[in-house]
């Protein structure tokens, strides 16, 4: 237990963990204080997300390169996935879409750009592995095109395209993106890893946690993030109105900043230490993961959820 | 005659040539058996296309680099041109457009991608001449923009753009693309050939045919391809309906596969032998040729044909 | 005064300066001879623009690299700015838009392409500084996207986007582009100048003018260009109709050729002398300057002018 305690003691960001029980208690006793719950839950997700990515990395470091790489690649944006799932279950489709788009943009533009800026202040010229950046920019470009296809089709053939065609197309493209993501991982982590050498996350000099602690933290924190995300999603609509923000703004700006705060700290500090490879790897890697893994998973799950709800409720036309 | 016979004996694909007389006889005696004629003509075009590109290469090899390069560059996709002309004469405009678009996509995406995949199975890292790929990708990009221009204009200024403007624009862009194609050939085959060295098709180690045989084969097979294309185009509509395929599907998928089968065999075998330059040259070169030469020629011919028909028929508003 | 006189004596283009008083006199006595005034003013702007860029360069060469670079970067396309301002004041919005778009296209496509062509006739292979071309192509791409954003938004959300939103967006993007232009200058002229070494305009071997002469020429010619631009804009509409040209054609083709004639002469002559770096620097640099500096300044000034006019006139709905 001591590595976790020492980690919390040395990282002021993690002191916000104290807010987690406060949120859950407040939700139980004052469910109508939406603005308070919103602010508290946003503040509580920051340290949970940080702890989650720390635990994922520790498990990854202990389980060998292949399984570890896979774990990092699938659970690295677990916070974003859990928030989007909570919003999806609550029928907040605007929030889902905005948080996915916002996470990609925040990672690929804001985190990367700010890393270049911060790095450029202290170092005149910085180098990074071109292969990593090219592969990931290529994957992002592919995902962008895949995301545009359904809307372009819908625009051109409004009369001819039925909802069913769009559904089939969206599901097909989602599966294609996930498969491409898997092949990209295989290519960069396994078969041609020497081309992507220095973008390795495992370079981080942090003390490794024992496997049991890491797994327990991973499980426990996942449950806590899911619970706090529920509170967040329930309170967001009325709180956003009260604070003068639209749900799209909350999804596009607040959720990505909250979910990615810990990663930003790492990317910025790496850029300042002239380890720009690490910054590029974190920022682009995270954007690629959301575009080619989290977003398609959400699309696939949304159809599963919609179908189940359709069957359960006799009057399915109520929502949508 | 013996090189042709030995070629046929050693290449199982060419045994399908036996179907050519079968098609023509069947067309004469059973013109209403559309599905049978469709399947037979598709199967008969494959070996004819293979023979056509073999004969073109042989003539090219015998007539020196400049005339040979020009021949290869203009007759390399003669099959696609003949099929498109037959479809144009029959008024099957969907088939014409789909077969042109399908040929570009099949060459630039499927043939190139499958070459990379097949080459990647046996060789970890493969090299190819960047200059060739860049020049040809640049030409393809230019052609894509030229093809988009008329439709973008038509979309934005629907009320103001008359049919006459679109015609003039299409013809101007077609001439521009053909001139660009010619200048590209001049650049890569004549003035700056040393930059594009290893993409040379003439590297192929096949036995060369005597010029007389090659020319005779070229002429004879062209006539046969034209005849079989007629049968194909006449039968395609009803056969496609019977087989549950749309004309767009036939044009986009079947025609390019049939017309390019022989080239695909060459490209894939070159990729497996780690001669990726040859694969890239065949796949991209063929796509560029269709986009910058075959398609503009079809556009120009279509206006000639339409004008002639317009003059011949007093009721020109019947077709469109 | 002698360097100016000797310059005029040796440069036949500058003999057209004799037309400047002719234009102003003709305007005073025959204000209704639109076609004559149009032709005269077009012919008079050519030498004025040449003199203006010569004076700017001389001031720049005398005031040190930083201030000089800044002067060159802001006053390099002063002619285009003055013509666009005259057209804006006269409410000729089509002419404003066409001349901005035309200036970018003429510089980035025609001047650059013709430089490559002319250079290629006398030199088989020409080299140029990639960093300059990449930075400026990147800036141009950014400006293109920024210019597309308002129209894309207006297209998609026609009902929801009010004019106010588009105005705020346009002004925000304009400020952003000007800031980006400034940062680009800082990057390429100050902090990382060694990467952009040979694209330096100051390499030109022309005799330098004394500072006083250069400043006086700059001030005097600016006034003359402004006066002739007034004549040009007042006559353009009726003259264009008389000569069978649309205002869009005049703005897109005539204005850029007139305003950039002197720069084209320099770029083409540099390309022929195998100093392609200088050609690329002039052509792309000028396009970037118009896209990221002149165009945003015009957008910002147009709102200032519109607002003032709105306040002055009680019936503001008359124009727009």
GROMACS .gro file of N, CA and C in nm, chain C residues 198-254:
model
  171
  838UNK      N    1   1.909   3.133  -4.725
  838UNK     CA    2   1.934   3.189  -4.858
  838UNK      C    3   1.811   3.254  -4.919
  839UNK      N    4   1.699   3.252  -4.848
  839UNK     CA    5   1.581   3.316  -4.903
  839UNK      C    6   1.582   3.467  -4.879
  840UNK      N    7   1.698   3.518  -4.840
  840UNK     CA    8   1.708   3.657  -4.799
  840UNK      C    9   1.697   3.754  -4.917
  841UNK      N   10   1.599   3.844  -4.911
  841UNK     CA   11   1.580   3.941  -5.020
  841UNK      C   12   1.700   4.035  -5.033
  842UNK      N   13   1.768   4.061  -4.922
  842UNK     CA   14   1.873   4.162  -4.922
  842UNK      C   15   1.992   4.122  -5.008
  843UNK      N   16   1.991   3.995  -5.055
  843UNK     CA   17   2.099   3.950  -5.143
  843UNK      C   18   2.106   4.030  -5.273
  844UNK      N   19   1.995   4.094  -5.309
  844UNK     CA   20   1.989   4.159  -5.440
  844UNK      C   21   2.103   4.261  -5.452
  845UNK      N   22   2.168   4.255  -5.568
  845UNK     CA   23   2.292   4.331  -5.585
  845UNK      C   24   2.266   4.474  -5.630
  846UNK      N   25   2.140   4.519  -5.621
  846UNK     CA   26   2.110   4.653  -5.670
  846UNK      C   27   2.176   4.760  -5.582
  847UNK      N   28   2.203   4.874  -5.643
  847UNK     CA   29   2.262   4.985  -5.567
  847UNK      C   30   2.162   5.034  -5.463
  848UNK      N   31   2.211   5.060  -5.342
  848UNK     CA   32   2.121   5.106  -5.236
  848UNK      C   33   2.101   5.256  -5.244
  849UNK      N   34   1.979   5.300  -5.219
  849UNK     CA   35   1.950   5.442  -5.219
  849UNK      C   36   1.982   5.501  -5.082
  850UNK      N   37   2.012   5.631  -5.074
  850UNK     CA   38   2.025   5.694  -4.941
  850UNK      C   39   1.889   5.691  -4.871
  851UNK      N   40   1.893   5.689  -4.737
  851UNK     CA   41   1.770   5.670  -4.660
  851UNK      C   42   1.669   5.781  -4.687
  852UNK      N   43   1.717   5.908  -4.692
  852UNK     CA   44   1.624   6.020  -4.712
  852UNK      C   45   1.549   6.005  -4.843
  853UNK      N   46   1.626   5.977  -4.949
  853UNK     CA   47   1.563   5.959  -5.080
  853UNK      C   48   1.461   5.846  -5.076
  854UNK      N   49   1.500   5.735  -5.014
  854UNK     CA   50   1.411   5.619  -5.011
  854UNK      C   51   1.282   5.652  -4.936
  855UNK      N   52   1.297   5.721  -4.820
  855UNK     CA   53   1.178   5.756  -4.742
  855UNK      C   54   1.089   5.853  -4.818
  856UNK      N   55   1.151   5.954  -4.881
  856UNK     CA   56   1.073   6.051  -4.957
  856UNK      C   57   1.000   5.984  -5.072
  857UNK      N   58   1.072   5.895  -5.144
  857UNK     CA   59   1.008   5.822  -5.254
  857UNK      C   60   0.890   5.740  -5.202
  858UNK      N   61   0.915   5.670  -5.091
  858UNK     CA   62   0.811   5.586  -5.032
  858UNK      C   63   0.685   5.669  -5.004
  859UNK      N   64   0.704   5.786  -4.939
  859UNK     CA   65   0.590   5.870  -4.902
  859UNK      C   66   0.522   5.926  -5.027
  860UNK      N   67   0.605   5.983  -5.118
  860UNK     CA   68   0.547   6.044  -5.237
  860UNK      C   69   0.473   5.944  -5.323
  861UNK      N   70   0.534   5.827  -5.346
  861UNK     CA   71   0.473   5.729  -5.436
  861UNK      C   72   0.346   5.672  -5.374
  862UNK      N   73   0.346   5.656  -5.238
  862UNK     CA   74   0.225   5.607  -5.173
  862UNK      C   75   0.108   5.699  -5.203
  863UNK      N   76   0.132   5.831  -5.191
  863UNK     CA   77   0.026   5.927  -5.220
  863UNK      C   78  -0.020   5.914  -5.365
  864UNK      N   79   0.078   5.901  -5.458
  864UNK     CA   80   0.042   5.889  -5.599
  864UNK      C   81  -0.038   5.761  -5.626
  865UNK      N   82   0.007   5.650  -5.567
  865UNK     CA   83  -0.066   5.525  -5.589
  865UNK      C   84  -0.209   5.538  -5.537
  866UNK      N   85  -0.224   5.600  -5.420
  866UNK     CA   86  -0.358   5.618  -5.365
  866UNK      C   87  -0.443   5.701  -5.460
  867UNK      N   88  -0.386   5.809  -5.515
  867UNK     CA   89  -0.461   5.895  -5.606
  867UNK      C   90  -0.500   5.821  -5.733
  868UNK      N   91  -0.403   5.749  -5.792
  868UNK     CA   92  -0.432   5.677  -5.916
  868UNK      C   93  -0.531   5.563  -5.891
  869UNK      N   94  -0.520   5.499  -5.772
  869UNK     CA   95  -0.615   5.393  -5.738
  869UNK      C   96  -0.758   5.445  -5.735
  870UNK      N   97  -0.774   5.568  -5.682
  870UNK     CA   98  -0.906   5.632  -5.681
  870UNK      C   99  -0.961   5.641  -5.823
  871UNK      N  100  -0.879   5.692  -5.913
  871UNK     CA  101  -0.920   5.704  -6.053
  871UNK      C  102  -0.956   5.567  -6.110
  872UNK      N  103  -0.870   5.470  -6.083
  872UNK     CA  104  -0.891   5.335  -6.132
  872UNK      C  105  -1.025   5.279  -6.085
  873UNK      N  106  -1.051   5.290  -5.954
  873UNK     CA  107  -1.173   5.231  -5.897
  873UNK      C  108  -1.297   5.303  -5.948
  874UNK      N  109  -1.287   5.438  -5.963
  874UNK     CA  110  -1.404   5.512  -6.011
  874UNK      C  111  -1.439   5.475  -6.155
  875UNK      N  112  -1.335   5.445  -6.235
  875UNK     CA  113  -1.361   5.420  -6.377
  875UNK      C  114  -1.386   5.273  -6.406
  876UNK      N  115  -1.352   5.185  -6.311
  876UNK     CA  116  -1.344   5.044  -6.347
  876UNK      C  117  -1.478   4.986  -6.390
  877UNK      N  118  -1.587   5.025  -6.320
  877UNK     CA  119  -1.714   4.958  -6.346
  877UNK      C  120  -1.762   4.983  -6.490
  878UNK      N  121  -1.767   5.111  -6.529
  878UNK     CA  122  -1.818   5.140  -6.662
  878UNK      C  123  -1.719   5.101  -6.771
  879UNK      N  124  -1.588   5.117  -6.741
  879UNK     CA  125  -1.487   5.078  -6.839
  879UNK      C  126  -1.490   4.928  -6.863
  880UNK      N  127  -1.504   4.851  -6.754
  880UNK     CA  128  -1.507   4.706  -6.767
  880UNK      C  129  -1.624   4.664  -6.854
  881UNK      N  130  -1.740   4.725  -6.829
  881UNK     CA  131  -1.856   4.693  -6.912
  881UNK      C  132  -1.827   4.726  -7.058
  882UNK      N  133  -1.769   4.844  -7.080
  882UNK     CA  134  -1.741   4.885  -7.218
  882UNK      C  135  -1.643   4.791  -7.286
  883UNK      N  136  -1.544   4.741  -7.209
  883UNK     CA  137  -1.443   4.652  -7.267
  883UNK      C  138  -1.484   4.506  -7.263
  884UNK      N  139  -1.605   4.478  -7.211
  884UNK     CA  140  -1.653   4.341  -7.208
  884UNK      C  141  -1.590   4.255  -7.100
  885UNK      N  142  -1.547   4.316  -6.987
  885UNK     CA  143  -1.490   4.239  -6.877
  885UNK      C  144  -1.579   4.256  -6.755
  886UNK      N  145  -1.590   4.151  -6.673
  886UNK     CA  146  -1.666   4.164  -6.550
  886UNK      C  147  -1.575   4.223  -6.441
  887UNK      N  148  -1.631   4.287  -6.337
  887UNK     CA  149  -1.549   4.337  -6.227
  887UNK      C  150  -1.467   4.226  -6.162
  888UNK      N  151  -1.526   4.104  -6.156
  888UNK     CA  152  -1.452   3.992  -6.097
  888UNK      C  153  -1.327   3.962  -6.179
  889UNK      N  154  -1.338   3.969  -6.312
  889UNK     CA  155  -1.223   3.944  -6.397
  889UNK      C  156  -1.115   4.050  -6.376
  890UNK      N  157  -1.159   4.176  -6.372
  890UNK     CA  158  -1.063   4.285  -6.349
  890UNK      C  159  -0.989   4.263  -6.217
  891UNK      N  160  -1.066   4.231  -6.110
  891UNK     CA  161  -1.004   4.213  -5.979
  891UNK      C  162  -0.913   4.092  -5.976
  892UNK      N  163  -0.957   3.983  -6.040
  892UNK     CA  164  -0.885   3.857  -6.027
  892UNK      C  165  -0.762   3.852  -6.117
  893UNK      N  166  -0.768   3.917  -6.233
  893UNK     CA  167  -0.657   3.904  -6.330
  893UNK      C  168  -0.579   4.036  -6.343
  894UNK      N  169  -0.650   4.147  -6.369
  894UNK     CA  170  -0.580   4.272  -6.402
  894UNK      C  171  -0.507   4.329  -6.280
   0.00000   0.00000   0.00000
